[in-house]
Each structure stands twice: as C-alpha cells, then as structure tokens.
Amino acid sequence: MVQALRPHLPGAQGVVVVPRGPVYAPLPGFSLIEAGHPIPDANSVGAGEALLDHARSAQAGSLVLVLLSGGGSALGACPVEGLALPDLQQTVQVLLRGGADIASMNVVRKHLIRLGGGQLAAAPEPAHCLTLVISDVVGEL
C-alpha cells in the first residue's frame, strides 16, 4: 500500500508494520517493523507504540495517512493499561481455539488494545487523519 502511494506523496515518512516471515523491500523514510500475527508478540506491542508515537507527533494542520489492512489488530497490538501481553496472547489463543470468527475477534480485541475502535485515528489531534482500509472481513467498515 505504501509503495503504491509513495510516488504521489514525495517526502512522506512513517511506520509500516507487516507480518513476520516474507522478505519486504526497504521503504526509504519509513520504519519497517515485523510483528506477530494472528497472535500478537512483543514486536506487535512495539509496533503499536511506534504507530501511536508517530501519530501523536504530527503537527497541527498536517495530515496523518493511515493505511490499514487485514491483521492490523494483531500486528499493532499494544494492550490497554492493566493488561499484560501474555494475557492478550492467551485471550486471542482461546478465541482462536474456540472457533471465534474474525468479526467476534475484532469486537473483543478493540477493547483490549490501545489502537482498537478508532483510537489510532484520534491520536494525531490536532492534525488531520485519513484512514484508508482494506478489510479482510466481508461487510466490515
């Protein structure tokens, strides 16, 4: 997604979070963080913190562009205050083993991570935020 937009946004910079495994091309101006999916890991927590920090550092009047695709709630999963990563991991594992569908998983995760439920979009205030989403859940916006 970033590679497709870079020619149209020269000088753009930010944070890209991707699943661990495949080899990714470098993106000049962007930090690339590989994180766990579907079970979040320590890199997922670091990625979530990096995304929040980057969004919060935006200047008033600037635009923060969030490109979000399937897996974001695991890849950038910094737990809410009072919840430890092992607790979040165990919750996700129990949901997966129990056969929870992705919509149900997302309902639970948005209450357990600090980027869920639109919290990342609110982080850059007073800057502007535009989120472009490719969802892996049919009918979800």
mmCIF file of C-alpha atoms in Angstrom:
data_model
loop_
_atom_site.group_PDB
_atom_site.id
_atom_site.type_symbol
_atom_site.label_atom_id
_atom_site.label_comp_id
_atom_site.label_asym_id
_atom_site.label_seq_id
_atom_site.Cartn_x
_atom_site.Cartn_y
_atom_site.Cartn_z
ATOM 1 C CA MET A 1 0.000 0.000 0.000
ATOM 2 C CA VAL A 2 2.817 2.383 0.874
ATOM 3 C CA GLN A 3 4.722 1.509 -2.299
ATOM 4 C CA ALA A 4 1.652 2.397 -4.377
ATOM 5 C CA LEU A 5 1.229 5.788 -2.691
ATOM 6 C CA ARG A 6 4.874 6.865 -2.436
ATOM 7 C CA PRO A 7 5.085 8.298 -5.983
ATOM 8 C CA HIS A 8 2.097 10.511 -5.151
ATOM 9 C CA LEU A 9 3.403 11.614 -1.742
ATOM 10 C CA PRO A 10 7.071 12.542 -2.152
ATOM 11 C CA GLY A 11 8.846 13.005 1.158
ATOM 12 C CA ALA A 12 6.261 11.012 3.101
ATOM 13 C CA GLN A 13 7.564 9.225 6.162
ATOM 14 C CA GLY A 14 6.155 6.950 8.789
ATOM 15 C CA VAL A 15 5.854 3.487 10.227
ATOM 16 C CA VAL A 16 4.995 0.306 8.324
ATOM 17 C CA VAL A 17 4.004 -2.805 10.261
ATOM 18 C CA VAL A 18 3.987 -6.139 8.450
ATOM 19 C CA PRO A 19 3.619 -9.815 9.384
ATOM 20 C CA ARG A 20 6.835 -11.631 10.209
ATOM 21 C CA GLY A 21 8.015 -14.011 7.521
ATOM 22 C CA PRO A 22 8.088 -12.686 3.968
ATOM 23 C CA VAL A 23 11.003 -10.536 2.805
ATOM 24 C CA TYR A 24 9.991 -6.904 2.391
ATOM 25 C CA ALA A 25 11.629 -4.263 0.219
ATOM 26 C CA PRO A 26 13.054 -1.293 2.115
ATOM 27 C CA LEU A 27 10.905 1.828 2.133
ATOM 28 C CA PRO A 28 13.108 4.939 2.455
ATOM 29 C CA GLY A 29 11.675 7.302 5.061
ATOM 30 C CA PHE A 30 9.680 4.548 6.747
ATOM 31 C CA SER A 31 10.456 2.361 9.744
ATOM 32 C CA LEU A 32 9.609 -1.244 8.943
ATOM 33 C CA ILE A 33 8.510 -3.392 11.878
ATOM 34 C CA GLU A 34 7.772 -7.117 11.567
ATOM 35 C CA ALA A 35 5.284 -8.343 14.138
ATOM 36 C CA GLY A 36 3.276 -11.411 15.138
ATOM 37 C CA HIS A 37 0.029 -12.450 13.517
ATOM 38 C CA PRO A 38 -2.521 -13.774 14.448
ATOM 39 C CA ILE A 39 -1.033 -13.972 17.939
ATOM 40 C CA PRO A 40 0.496 -10.605 18.879
ATOM 41 C CA ASP A 41 4.064 -10.643 20.175
ATOM 42 C CA ALA A 42 6.499 -8.179 21.733
ATOM 43 C CA ASN A 43 7.109 -6.652 18.294
ATOM 44 C CA SER A 44 3.350 -6.104 17.985
ATOM 45 C CA VAL A 45 3.438 -4.079 21.195
ATOM 46 C CA GLY A 46 6.450 -2.099 19.949
ATOM 47 C CA ALA A 47 4.735 -1.546 16.610
ATOM 48 C CA GLY A 48 1.589 -0.257 18.287
ATOM 49 C CA GLU A 49 3.659 2.126 20.417
ATOM 50 C CA ALA A 50 5.578 3.309 17.326
ATOM 51 C CA LEU A 51 2.325 3.942 15.442
ATOM 52 C CA LEU A 52 0.858 5.909 18.341
ATOM 53 C CA ASP A 53 4.075 7.903 18.838
ATOM 54 C CA HIS A 54 4.254 8.761 15.141
ATOM 55 C CA ALA A 55 0.600 9.816 15.034
ATOM 56 C CA ARG A 56 0.918 11.915 18.193
ATOM 57 C CA SER A 57 3.992 13.710 16.827
ATOM 58 C CA ALA A 58 2.054 15.174 13.875
ATOM 59 C CA GLN A 59 1.934 18.939 13.680
ATOM 60 C CA ALA A 60 -1.376 20.820 13.769
ATOM 61 C CA GLY A 61 -2.807 21.121 10.271
ATOM 62 C CA SER A 62 -0.746 18.252 8.870
ATOM 63 C CA LEU A 63 -2.201 15.041 7.500
ATOM 64 C CA VAL A 64 -1.609 11.611 9.003
ATOM 65 C CA LEU A 65 -2.474 8.937 6.492
ATOM 66 C CA VAL A 66 -3.264 5.520 7.962
ATOM 67 C CA LEU A 67 -3.217 2.628 5.503
ATOM 68 C CA LEU A 68 -4.856 -0.281 7.241
ATOM 69 C CA SER A 69 -5.298 -3.814 6.001
ATOM 70 C CA GLY A 70 -6.231 -7.161 7.488
ATOM 71 C CA GLY A 71 -4.254 -8.197 10.537
ATOM 72 C CA GLY A 72 -3.776 -4.726 11.993
ATOM 73 C CA SER A 73 -5.282 -5.573 15.360
ATOM 74 C CA ALA A 74 -2.650 -8.278 15.927
ATOM 75 C CA LEU A 75 0.270 -6.505 14.272
ATOM 76 C CA GLY A 76 -0.104 -3.293 16.275
ATOM 77 C CA ALA A 77 -1.452 -4.729 19.499
ATOM 78 C CA CYS A 78 -0.309 -2.691 22.453
ATOM 79 C CA PRO A 79 -2.506 -3.824 25.346
ATOM 80 C CA VAL A 80 -4.655 -1.377 27.287
ATOM 81 C CA GLU A 81 -3.386 -0.250 30.664
ATOM 82 C CA GLY A 82 -3.565 -3.019 33.239
ATOM 83 C CA LEU A 83 -3.415 -5.829 30.661
ATOM 84 C CA ALA A 84 -0.138 -7.657 30.051
ATOM 85 C CA LEU A 85 0.927 -9.076 26.693
ATOM 86 C CA PRO A 86 0.687 -12.718 27.920
ATOM 87 C CA ASP A 87 -2.932 -12.062 28.926
ATOM 88 C CA LEU A 88 -3.708 -10.640 25.487
ATOM 89 C CA GLN A 89 -1.972 -13.568 23.793
ATOM 90 C CA GLN A 90 -3.883 -16.086 25.888
ATOM 91 C CA THR A 91 -7.193 -14.373 25.125
ATOM 92 C CA VAL A 92 -6.507 -14.480 21.380
ATOM 93 C CA GLN A 93 -5.442 -18.141 21.596
ATOM 94 C CA VAL A 94 -8.629 -19.083 23.489
ATOM 95 C CA LEU A 95 -10.772 -17.267 20.923
ATOM 96 C CA LEU A 96 -8.974 -18.966 18.028
ATOM 97 C CA ARG A 97 -9.208 -22.429 19.604
ATOM 98 C CA GLY A 98 -12.879 -21.808 20.336
ATOM 99 C CA GLY A 99 -13.581 -21.099 16.684
ATOM 100 C CA ALA A 100 -14.380 -17.400 17.035
ATOM 101 C CA ASP A 101 -14.822 -15.737 13.665
ATOM 102 C CA ILE A 102 -12.844 -12.625 12.767
ATOM 103 C CA ALA A 103 -15.759 -10.270 13.491
ATOM 104 C CA SER A 104 -16.062 -11.651 17.030
ATOM 105 C CA MET A 105 -12.287 -11.485 17.482
ATOM 106 C CA ASN A 106 -12.313 -7.822 16.485
ATOM 107 C CA VAL A 107 -15.119 -6.989 18.910
ATOM 108 C CA VAL A 108 -13.049 -8.383 21.769
ATOM 109 C CA ARG A 109 -9.678 -7.011 20.620
ATOM 110 C CA LYS A 110 -10.896 -3.437 20.210
ATOM 111 C CA HIS A 111 -11.430 -3.365 23.987
ATOM 112 C CA LEU A 112 -8.051 -4.935 24.776
ATOM 113 C CA ILE A 113 -5.660 -2.907 22.609
ATOM 114 C CA ARG A 114 -4.921 0.812 22.604
ATOM 115 C CA LEU A 115 -5.308 1.177 18.840
ATOM 116 C CA GLY A 116 -8.694 -0.532 18.587
ATOM 117 C CA GLY A 117 -12.034 1.112 17.956
ATOM 118 C CA GLY A 118 -10.659 4.172 16.151
ATOM 119 C CA GLN A 119 -8.131 5.139 18.811
ATOM 120 C CA LEU A 120 -5.282 5.407 16.280
ATOM 121 C CA ALA A 121 -7.350 7.808 14.174
ATOM 122 C CA ALA A 122 -7.856 10.051 17.223
ATOM 123 C CA ALA A 123 -4.155 10.071 18.213
ATOM 124 C CA PRO A 124 -2.881 12.786 15.820
ATOM 125 C CA GLU A 125 -5.178 15.571 17.072
ATOM 126 C CA PRO A 126 -4.960 18.474 16.262
ATOM 127 C CA ALA A 127 -3.563 17.135 12.968
ATOM 128 C CA HIS A 128 -5.933 15.616 10.440
ATOM 129 C CA CYS A 129 -6.199 11.857 9.966
ATOM 130 C CA LEU A 130 -7.322 9.981 6.880
ATOM 131 C CA THR A 131 -7.636 6.207 7.117
ATOM 132 C CA LEU A 132 -7.813 4.005 4.032
ATOM 133 C CA VAL A 133 -8.916 0.480 4.891
ATOM 134 C CA ILE A 134 -8.719 -2.815 3.074
ATOM 135 C CA SER A 135 -10.675 -5.167 5.298
ATOM 136 C CA ASP A 136 -10.369 -8.918 5.499
ATOM 137 C CA VAL A 137 -13.875 -9.104 6.956
ATOM 138 C CA VAL A 138 -16.711 -9.073 4.412
ATOM 139 C CA GLY A 139 -19.132 -6.244 5.161
ATOM 140 C CA GLU A 140 -16.945 -4.627 7.854
ATOM 141 C CA LEU A 141 -16.110 -0.958 7.513
#
